[in-house]
Amino acid sequence: MIELGERLESVSAQEALAWGLETFGDRLAIGTSFQAAGMAIVDMAARLRPDVRVFTIDTGRLPLETHDLMIEVERRYGIRVDVIGPDPGEVDAMVSRHGPDLFYEAASKRMLCCEIRKVRPLARKLATLDAWVTGLRRGQSAARAEVRKLEIDSANGSIVKLNPLADWSSEQVAAYNRDHKVPQHPLYAQGYTSIGCGPCTRPPMPGQGPRSGRWWWENDTRKECGIHFTPLGKVRRDVDILLEEIAGAVAIRS
Ligand code: SF4
């Protein structure tokens, strides 16, 4: 695997993607939130394999513009995006206990929301796959600086995680999308540079990094939802306690 990983580091994004599609076939899917890098990957993959599998997580708090782009993607590429969502019982229990906008109150509550609305639905989806593809890039943030094109997703059954654009800059992504007329998220035109759930995303302030508009009220956390990087230490323990409470509430209701 180490040798293969080294080889994939030296090939183009399209070649890495082609390797994944050929190796895993229908057991591979692209996971995307329809941001610029994810859209470039969907475009590349659709050219290589028109029936490529694509999925997204609908957290229930996405901006309307994301839904609009999803519909445009389906029309443009002739694919059906597999939309996965959180467990309704877990969302009900969380909202009943903490309110709909709990994420503004504490980092642990924000991560609880991300865990229930994003991380757990993703884990259920990945349990049906042998490989998934993401738009992660090393240049996005310090937390992503070590991303490799080929990784083993140890948090999700040790399936393969392919990041074909790991070594691309944001300029390369923009150039690809421009050259191939790839549909883009409408919120980029309003100054957004990284787009997630509506209440947790805003355009970055001048001079701030591209992911600084995500959970902008947090100063001491990695700007990550837990899908790609698992929180550690005290925050993780706090999240686990909150999750246990939610599990208890779900069990009482059922
Ligand atoms: Fe919840 Fe915000 Fe995370 Fe979306 S980004 S799952 S609304 S905390």
Coordinates of N, CA, C and O in Angstrom, one line a residue, residues 58-208:
D58 N -27.2 15.6 3.3 CA -28.1 16.7 3.5 C -28.3 16.7 5.0 O -29.1 16.0 5.6
T59 N -27.6 17.7 5.6 CA -27.7 17.8 7.1 C -29.0 18.3 7.6 O -29.3 18.3 8.8
G60 N -29.8 18.9 6.7 CA -31.1 19.5 7.1 C -30.9 21.0 7.4 O -31.8 21.7 7.6
R61 N -29.6 21.5 7.3 CA -29.3 22.9 7.5 C -28.5 23.5 6.3 O -27.9 24.5 6.5
L62 N -28.6 22.9 5.2 CA -27.9 23.4 4.0 C -28.5 24.6 3.4 O -29.8 24.7 3.5
P63 N -27.7 25.5 2.8 CA -28.3 26.6 2.1 C -29.2 26.2 0.9 O -28.8 25.1 0.3
L64 N -30.2 26.9 0.6 CA -31.0 26.5 -0.6 C -30.1 26.4 -1.9 O -30.4 25.6 -2.7
E65 N -29.1 27.3 -1.9 CA -28.2 27.3 -3.1 C -27.6 26.0 -3.3 O -27.2 25.6 -4.5
T66 N -27.3 25.2 -2.3 CA -26.6 23.9 -2.4 C -27.6 22.9 -3.0 O -27.2 22.1 -3.9
H67 N -28.9 23.0 -2.6 CA -29.9 22.1 -3.3 C -30.0 22.5 -4.7 O -30.2 21.6 -5.6
D68 N -30.0 23.8 -5.0 CA -30.1 24.2 -6.5 C -29.0 23.6 -7.3 O -29.2 23.1 -8.4
L69 N -27.7 23.7 -6.7 CA -26.6 23.2 -7.5 C -26.7 21.7 -7.6 O -26.3 21.1 -8.7
M70 N -27.2 21.0 -6.6 CA -27.3 19.5 -6.7 C -28.2 19.2 -7.9 O -27.9 18.2 -8.7
I71 N -29.3 19.9 -8.0 CA -30.2 19.6 -9.2 C -29.5 19.9 -10.5 O -29.7 19.1 -11.5
E72 N -28.8 21.0 -10.5 CA -28.0 21.3 -11.7 C -27.0 20.2 -12.1 O -26.8 19.9 -13.3
V73 N -26.3 19.7 -11.1 CA -25.4 18.6 -11.3 C -26.0 17.4 -11.9 O -25.5 16.8 -12.9
E74 N -27.2 17.0 -11.4 CA -27.9 15.9 -11.9 C -28.3 16.0 -13.3 O -28.2 15.1 -14.2
R75 N -28.7 17.3 -13.7 CA -29.1 17.5 -15.1 C -27.9 17.5 -16.0 O -27.9 16.9 -17.0
R76 N -26.8 18.2 -15.6 CA -25.6 18.4 -16.4 C -25.0 17.0 -16.7 O -24.5 16.8 -17.8
Y77 N -24.9 16.2 -15.7 CA -24.1 15.0 -15.8 C -24.9 13.7 -16.0 O -24.4 12.6 -16.2
G78 N -26.3 13.9 -15.9 CA -27.2 12.7 -16.2 C -27.0 11.7 -15.1 O -27.1 10.5 -15.3
I79 N -26.7 12.1 -13.9 CA -26.5 11.2 -12.8 C -27.6 11.5 -11.7 O -28.2 12.5 -11.7
R80 N -27.8 10.5 -10.8 CA -28.7 10.7 -9.7 C -27.8 10.8 -8.4 O -27.1 9.8 -8.1
V81 N -27.8 11.9 -7.8 CA -27.0 12.1 -6.6 C -27.7 11.4 -5.4 O -28.9 11.6 -5.2
D82 N -27.0 10.5 -4.8 CA -27.5 9.8 -3.6 C -27.5 10.7 -2.4 O -26.4 11.0 -1.9
V83 N -28.6 11.1 -1.9 CA -28.7 12.1 -0.8 C -28.9 11.3 0.5 O -29.9 10.6 0.7
I84 N -28.0 11.4 1.4 CA -28.1 10.7 2.7 C -28.3 11.7 3.8 O -27.9 12.9 3.7
G85 N -29.0 11.3 4.8 CA -29.3 12.3 5.9 C -29.1 11.7 7.3 O -28.9 10.5 7.4
P86 N -29.3 12.5 8.3 CA -29.1 12.1 9.7 C -30.3 11.2 10.1 O -31.4 11.2 9.5
D87 N -30.1 10.5 11.2 CA -31.2 9.7 11.8 C -32.2 10.7 12.4 O -31.8 11.5 13.3
P88 N -33.4 10.7 12.0 CA -34.4 11.7 12.5 C -34.6 11.6 14.0 O -34.8 12.6 14.7
G89 N -34.5 10.4 14.6 CA -34.7 10.3 16.0 C -33.5 11.0 16.8 O -33.8 11.6 17.8
E90 N -32.3 10.9 16.2 CA -31.2 11.5 16.9 C -31.3 13.0 16.8 O -31.0 13.8 17.7
V91 N -31.7 13.5 15.6 CA -31.9 15.0 15.4 C -33.0 15.5 16.4 O -32.8 16.5 17.0
D92 N -34.1 14.8 16.4 CA -35.2 15.2 17.3 C -34.7 15.3 18.8 O -35.0 16.3 19.5
A93 N -34.0 14.3 19.2 CA -33.5 14.2 20.6 C -32.5 15.4 20.8 O -32.6 16.0 21.9
M94 N -31.6 15.6 19.9 CA -30.6 16.7 20.0 C -31.3 18.1 20.1 O -31.0 18.9 21.0
V95 N -32.2 18.3 19.2 CA -32.9 19.6 19.1 C -33.8 19.8 20.3 O -33.9 20.9 20.9
S96 N -34.5 18.8 20.8 CA -35.3 18.9 22.0 C -34.5 19.2 23.2 O -34.9 20.0 24.0
R97 N -33.3 18.6 23.3 CA -32.5 18.8 24.5 C -31.7 20.2 24.4 O -31.5 20.8 25.4
H98 N -31.2 20.5 23.3 CA -30.2 21.6 23.2 C -30.7 22.8 22.3 O -30.0 23.8 22.2
G99 N -31.8 22.6 21.6 CA -32.3 23.7 20.7 C -31.7 23.5 19.3 O -30.7 22.8 19.1
P100 N -32.3 24.2 18.3 CA -31.9 24.0 16.9 C -30.5 24.6 16.6 O -29.8 24.1 15.8
D101 N -30.1 25.7 17.4 CA -28.9 26.3 17.1 C -27.8 26.1 18.2 O -27.1 27.0 18.6
L102 N -27.8 24.9 18.7 CA -26.9 24.6 19.8 C -25.4 24.9 19.5 O -24.6 25.1 20.4
F103 N -25.1 24.9 18.2 CA -23.7 25.0 17.8 C -23.0 26.3 18.2 O -21.8 26.4 18.3
Y104 N -23.8 27.3 18.4 CA -23.2 28.6 18.9 C -22.8 28.6 20.3 O -22.1 29.5 20.8
E105 N -23.3 27.6 21.1 CA -23.1 27.7 22.6 C -21.7 27.2 23.0 O -21.2 27.7 24.0
A106 N -21.2 26.1 22.4 CA -19.9 25.6 22.8 C -19.4 24.7 21.7 O -20.1 24.2 20.9
A107 N -18.0 24.6 21.7 CA -17.4 23.7 20.6 C -17.9 22.3 20.7 O -18.2 21.7 19.7
S108 N -18.1 21.8 21.9 CA -18.6 20.4 22.0 C -20.0 20.2 21.5 O -20.3 19.2 20.8
K109 N -20.8 21.3 21.6 CA -22.2 21.2 21.1 C -22.2 21.3 19.6 O -23.0 20.7 18.9
R110 N -21.3 22.1 19.1 CA -21.1 22.2 17.6 C -20.7 20.9 17.0 O -21.2 20.4 16.0
M111 N -19.7 20.2 17.7 CA -19.3 19.0 17.2 C -20.3 17.9 17.4 O -20.4 16.9 16.6
L112 N -21.1 18.0 18.4 CA -22.3 17.0 18.6 C -23.2 17.2 17.4 O -23.6 16.1 16.8
C113 N -23.5 18.4 17.0 CA -24.4 18.6 15.8 C -23.7 18.0 14.6 O -24.4 17.3 13.8
C114 N -22.4 18.3 14.4 CA -21.7 17.8 13.2 C -21.7 16.3 13.2 O -21.8 15.6 12.2
E115 N -21.5 15.7 14.4 CA -21.5 14.3 14.5 C -22.8 13.6 14.1 O -22.9 12.7 13.3
I116 N -23.9 14.2 14.6 CA -25.2 13.6 14.3 C -25.7 13.9 12.9 O -26.3 13.1 12.2
R117 N -25.4 15.2 12.4 CA -25.9 15.5 11.1 C -25.0 15.1 10.0 O -25.4 15.0 8.8
K118 N -23.7 15.0 10.2 CA -22.8 14.7 9.2 C -22.0 13.4 9.3 O -22.0 12.5 8.5
V119 N -21.3 13.3 10.5 CA -20.3 12.2 10.6 C -21.0 10.8 10.7 O -20.6 9.8 10.0
R120 N -22.1 10.7 11.4 CA -22.8 9.4 11.5 C -23.5 9.0 10.2 O -23.4 7.8 9.8
P121 N -24.2 9.9 9.5 CA -24.7 9.5 8.2 C -23.6 9.1 7.3 O -23.8 8.1 6.5
L122 N -22.5 9.8 7.3 CA -21.4 9.4 6.4 C -20.9 8.0 6.7 O -20.7 7.2 5.8
A123 N -20.8 7.7 8.0 CA -20.3 6.4 8.4 C -21.2 5.3 7.9 O -20.7 4.2 7.5
R124 N -22.5 5.5 8.0 CA -23.5 4.5 7.5 C -23.3 4.3 6.0 O -23.4 3.2 5.5
K125 N -23.1 5.4 5.3 CA -22.9 5.3 3.8 C -21.6 4.6 3.5 O -21.5 3.7 2.7
L126 N -20.5 4.9 4.2 CA -19.2 4.3 3.9 C -19.1 2.9 4.2 O -18.3 2.1 3.6
A127 N -20.0 2.4 5.1 CA -20.0 1.0 5.5 C -20.5 0.2 4.3 O -20.3 -1.1 4.3
T128 N -21.1 0.8 3.3 CA -21.6 0.1 2.1 C -20.5 0.1 0.9 O -20.8 -0.4 -0.2
L129 N -19.4 0.8 1.2 CA -18.4 1.0 0.1 C -17.1 0.4 0.4 O -16.8 0.2 1.6
D130 N -16.2 0.3 -0.7 CA -14.8 -0.1 -0.5 C -13.9 1.1 -0.6 O -12.7 1.0 -0.2
A131 N -14.4 2.1 -1.2 CA -13.6 3.3 -1.4 C -14.4 4.5 -1.7 O -15.5 4.4 -2.2
W132 N -13.9 5.7 -1.2 CA -14.6 6.9 -1.5 C -13.6 8.0 -1.9 O -12.4 7.9 -1.6
V133 N -14.2 9.0 -2.6 CA -13.3 10.0 -3.2 C -13.7 11.4 -2.6 O -14.9 11.7 -2.5
T134 N -12.7 12.2 -2.2 CA -13.0 13.5 -1.6 C -12.3 14.6 -2.4 O -11.4 14.3 -3.2
G135 N -12.6 15.8 -2.1 CA -11.9 17.0 -2.7 C -10.9 17.6 -1.8 O -10.6 18.8 -2.0
L136 N -10.5 16.9 -0.8 CA -9.5 17.4 0.1 C -8.2 17.9 -0.6 O -7.7 17.2 -1.5
R137 N -7.7 19.1 -0.2 CA -6.4 19.6 -0.7 C -5.5 20.0 0.4 O -6.0 20.5 1.4
R138 N -4.2 19.8 0.2 CA -3.3 20.2 1.3 C -3.3 21.7 1.6 O -3.0 22.1 2.7
G139 N -3.5 22.4 0.5 CA -3.4 23.9 0.7 C -4.6 24.5 1.4 O -4.6 25.8 1.6
Q140 N -5.6 23.7 1.7 CA -6.8 24.4 2.3 C -6.6 24.9 3.7 O -7.2 25.9 4.0
S141 N -5.8 24.2 4.5 CA -5.6 24.7 5.9 C -4.5 23.9 6.4 O -4.0 22.9 5.9
A142 N -4.0 24.4 7.6 CA -2.9 23.7 8.3 C -3.3 22.2 8.6 O -2.5 21.3 8.5
A143 N -4.6 22.1 9.0 CA -5.1 20.8 9.4 C -5.0 19.8 8.3 O -5.0 18.6 8.5
R144 N -5.1 20.3 7.0 CA -5.1 19.4 5.9 C -3.7 19.3 5.1 O -3.7 18.7 4.1
A145 N -2.7 19.8 5.8 CA -1.4 19.9 5.1 C -0.8 18.5 4.8 O 0.1 18.4 3.9
E146 N -1.2 17.5 5.5 CA -0.6 16.2 5.4 C -1.4 15.2 4.5 O -1.1 14.0 4.4
V147 N -2.5 15.7 3.9 CA -3.4 14.9 3.2 C -2.6 14.2 2.0 O -1.8 14.8 1.3
R148 N -2.8 12.9 1.9 CA -2.2 12.1 0.8 C -3.3 11.8 -0.3 O -4.4 11.7 0.1
K149 N -2.8 11.5 -1.5 CA -3.8 11.1 -2.5 C -4.5 9.8 -2.2 O -5.7 9.6 -2.4
L150 N -3.7 8.9 -1.6 CA -4.3 7.6 -1.2 C -4.1 7.4 0.3 O -3.0 7.5 0.8
E151 N -5.3 7.3 0.9 CA -5.3 7.1 2.4 C -6.2 5.9 2.7 O -7.0 5.5 2.0
I152 N -5.9 5.4 3.9 CA -6.8 4.4 4.5 C -7.7 5.1 5.5 O -7.2 5.7 6.4
D153 N -9.0 5.0 5.4 CA -9.9 5.7 6.3 C -10.2 4.8 7.5 O -11.1 4.0 7.6
S154 N -9.3 4.9 8.5 CA -9.3 4.0 9.6 C -10.5 4.3 10.5 O -11.0 3.4 11.3
A155 N -11.1 5.5 10.4 CA -12.3 5.8 11.2 C -13.6 5.2 10.5 O -14.7 5.2 11.1
N156 N -13.4 4.7 9.3 CA -14.6 4.1 8.6 C -14.3 2.8 8.0 O -14.2 2.6 6.7
G157 N -14.0 1.8 8.8 CA -13.8 0.4 8.3 C -12.6 0.2 7.5 O -12.5 -0.8 6.8
S158 N -11.6 1.1 7.6 CA -10.4 1.0 6.8 C -10.6 0.9 5.3 O -9.8 0.1 4.6
I159 N -11.6 1.5 4.8 CA -11.8 1.5 3.3 C -10.8 2.6 2.8 O -10.2 3.3 3.5
V160 N -10.7 2.5 1.4 CA -9.7 3.5 0.8 C -10.4 4.8 0.6 O -11.6 5.0 0.3
K161 N -9.6 5.8 0.9 CA -10.0 7.2 0.7 C -9.1 7.9 -0.3 O -7.9 7.9 -0.1
L162 N -9.6 8.3 -1.4 CA -8.9 8.8 -2.5 C -9.1 10.3 -2.5 O -10.2 10.8 -2.6
N163 N -7.9 11.1 -2.5 CA -8.0 12.5 -2.6 C -7.2 13.0 -3.8 O -6.1 13.5 -3.7
P164 N -7.8 12.9 -5.0 CA -7.0 13.1 -6.2 C -6.4 14.5 -6.4 O -5.4 14.7 -7.0
L165 N -7.1 15.5 -5.7 CA -6.6 16.9 -5.8 C -5.7 17.3 -4.6 O -5.6 18.5 -4.4
A166 N -5.2 16.4 -3.9 CA -4.4 16.7 -2.7 C -3.3 17.7 -3.0 O -3.1 18.6 -2.1
D167 N -2.7 17.6 -4.1 CA -1.6 18.6 -4.4 C -2.0 19.7 -5.3 O -1.1 20.4 -5.8
W168 N -3.3 19.9 -5.5 CA -3.7 21.1 -6.3 C -3.9 22.3 -5.5 O -4.2 22.3 -4.3
S169 N -3.6 23.5 -6.1 CA -3.9 24.8 -5.5 C -5.3 25.2 -5.8 O -5.9 24.6 -6.7
S170 N -5.8 26.2 -5.1 CA -7.1 26.7 -5.4 C -7.2 27.3 -6.8 O -8.2 27.2 -7.5
E171 N -6.0 27.8 -7.3 CA -6.0 28.4 -8.6 C -6.1 27.3 -9.7 O -6.8 27.5 -10.7
Q172 N -5.5 26.1 -9.4 CA -5.6 25.0 -10.4 C -7.1 24.5 -10.4 O -7.6 24.2 -11.5
V173 N -7.7 24.5 -9.3 CA -9.1 24.0 -9.2 C -10.0 25.0 -10.0 O -10.8 24.6 -10.9
A174 N -9.8 26.3 -9.8 CA -10.6 27.3 -10.5 C -10.3 27.3 -12.0 O -11.3 27.4 -12.8
A175 N -9.1 27.0 -12.4 CA -8.7 27.0 -13.8 C -9.4 25.8 -14.5 O -10.0 25.9 -15.6
Y176 N -9.4 24.6 -13.8 CA -10.0 23.4 -14.3 C -11.5 23.7 -14.5 O -12.1 23.4 -15.6
N177 N -12.2 24.3 -13.5 CA -13.6 24.5 -13.5 C -14.0 25.5 -14.6 O -15.0 25.3 -15.3
R178 N -13.1 26.5 -14.8 CA -13.4 27.5 -15.8 C -13.2 26.9 -17.2 O -14.1 27.0 -18.0
D179 N -12.1 26.1 -17.4 CA -11.8 25.5 -18.7 C -12.9 24.5 -19.1 O -13.1 24.3 -20.3
H180 N -13.5 23.8 -18.1 CA -14.5 22.8 -18.4 C -15.9 23.2 -18.2 O -16.8 22.4 -18.2
K181 N -16.0 24.5 -17.9 CA -17.4 25.1 -17.7 C -18.2 24.3 -16.7 O -19.3 23.9 -16.9
V182 N -17.5 24.0 -15.6 CA -18.1 23.2 -14.5 C -19.1 24.1 -13.7 O -18.7 25.2 -13.3
P183 N -20.3 23.7 -13.4 CA -21.2 24.5 -12.6 C -20.6 24.8 -11.2 O -19.9 24.0 -10.6
Q184 N -20.8 26.0 -10.8 CA -20.2 26.4 -9.5 C -21.3 26.8 -8.5 O -22.4 27.3 -8.8
H185 N -20.9 26.7 -7.2 CA -21.9 27.1 -6.1 C -22.2 28.6 -6.2 O -21.3 29.4 -6.2
P186 N -23.5 28.9 -6.2 CA -23.8 30.4 -6.3 C -23.3 31.2 -5.2 O -23.1 32.4 -5.4
L187 N -23.0 30.7 -4.0 CA -22.5 31.5 -2.9 C -21.1 32.0 -3.1 O -20.7 33.0 -2.5
Y188 N -20.3 31.4 -4.0 CA -19.0 31.9 -4.3 C -19.1 33.4 -4.8 O -18.2 34.2 -4.5
A189 N -20.2 33.7 -5.6 CA -20.3 35.0 -6.2 C -20.6 36.0 -5.1 O -20.6 37.2 -5.3
Q190 N -21.0 35.5 -3.9 CA -21.3 36.4 -2.7 C -20.1 36.5 -1.8 O -20.2 37.0 -0.6
G191 N -18.9 36.0 -2.2 CA -17.7 36.2 -1.4 C -17.4 35.0 -0.5 O -16.4 35.0 0.2
Y192 N -18.2 34.0 -0.5 CA -17.9 32.8 0.3 C -16.7 32.1 -0.4 O -16.6 32.0 -1.6
T193 N -15.9 31.4 0.5 CA -14.7 30.7 -0.1 C -14.8 29.2 0.4 O -14.0 28.4 -0.1
S194 N -15.6 28.9 1.3 CA -15.8 27.5 1.8 C -17.3 27.4 2.3 O -17.7 28.3 3.1
I195 N -18.0 26.4 1.9 CA -19.4 26.5 2.1 C -19.9 25.2 2.7 O -19.7 24.1 2.2
G196 N -20.6 25.3 3.9 CA -21.1 24.2 4.6 C -22.6 24.5 4.9 O -23.3 24.9 4.0
C197 N -23.0 24.2 6.1 CA -24.4 24.5 6.5 C -24.6 26.0 6.6 O -23.7 26.8 7.0
G198 N -25.8 26.4 6.3 CA -26.2 27.8 6.3 C -25.8 28.6 7.6 O -25.1 29.6 7.5
P199 N -26.2 28.1 8.8 CA -26.0 28.9 10.0 C -24.5 28.9 10.4 O -24.1 29.7 11.3
C200 N -23.7 28.1 9.8 CA -22.3 27.9 10.3 C -21.3 28.4 9.2 O -20.1 28.1 9.4
T201 N -21.7 29.1 8.3 CA -20.8 29.5 7.2 C -21.1 31.0 6.8 O -22.2 31.4 6.7
R202 N -20.0 31.7 6.7 CA -20.1 33.1 6.1 C -18.8 33.4 5.3 O -17.8 32.7 5.5
P203 N -18.8 34.4 4.5 CA -17.6 34.8 3.8 C -16.5 35.1 4.8 O -16.8 35.7 5.9
P204 N -15.2 34.8 4.5 CA -14.1 35.2 5.4 C -13.9 36.7 5.5 O -14.3 37.4 4.6
M205 N -13.4 37.1 6.6 CA -13.1 38.5 6.8 C -11.8 38.8 6.0 O -11.0 37.9 5.7
P206 N -11.6 40.1 5.5 CA -10.4 40.4 4.7 C -9.1 39.9 5.4 O -8.9 40.1 6.6
G207 N -8.2 39.2 4.6 CA -7.0 38.8 5.1 C -7.0 37.4 5.9 O -6.0 36.9 6.3
Q208 N -8.2 36.9 6.0 CA -8.4 35.6 6.8 C -8.3 34.4 5.8 O -8.6 34.6 4.6

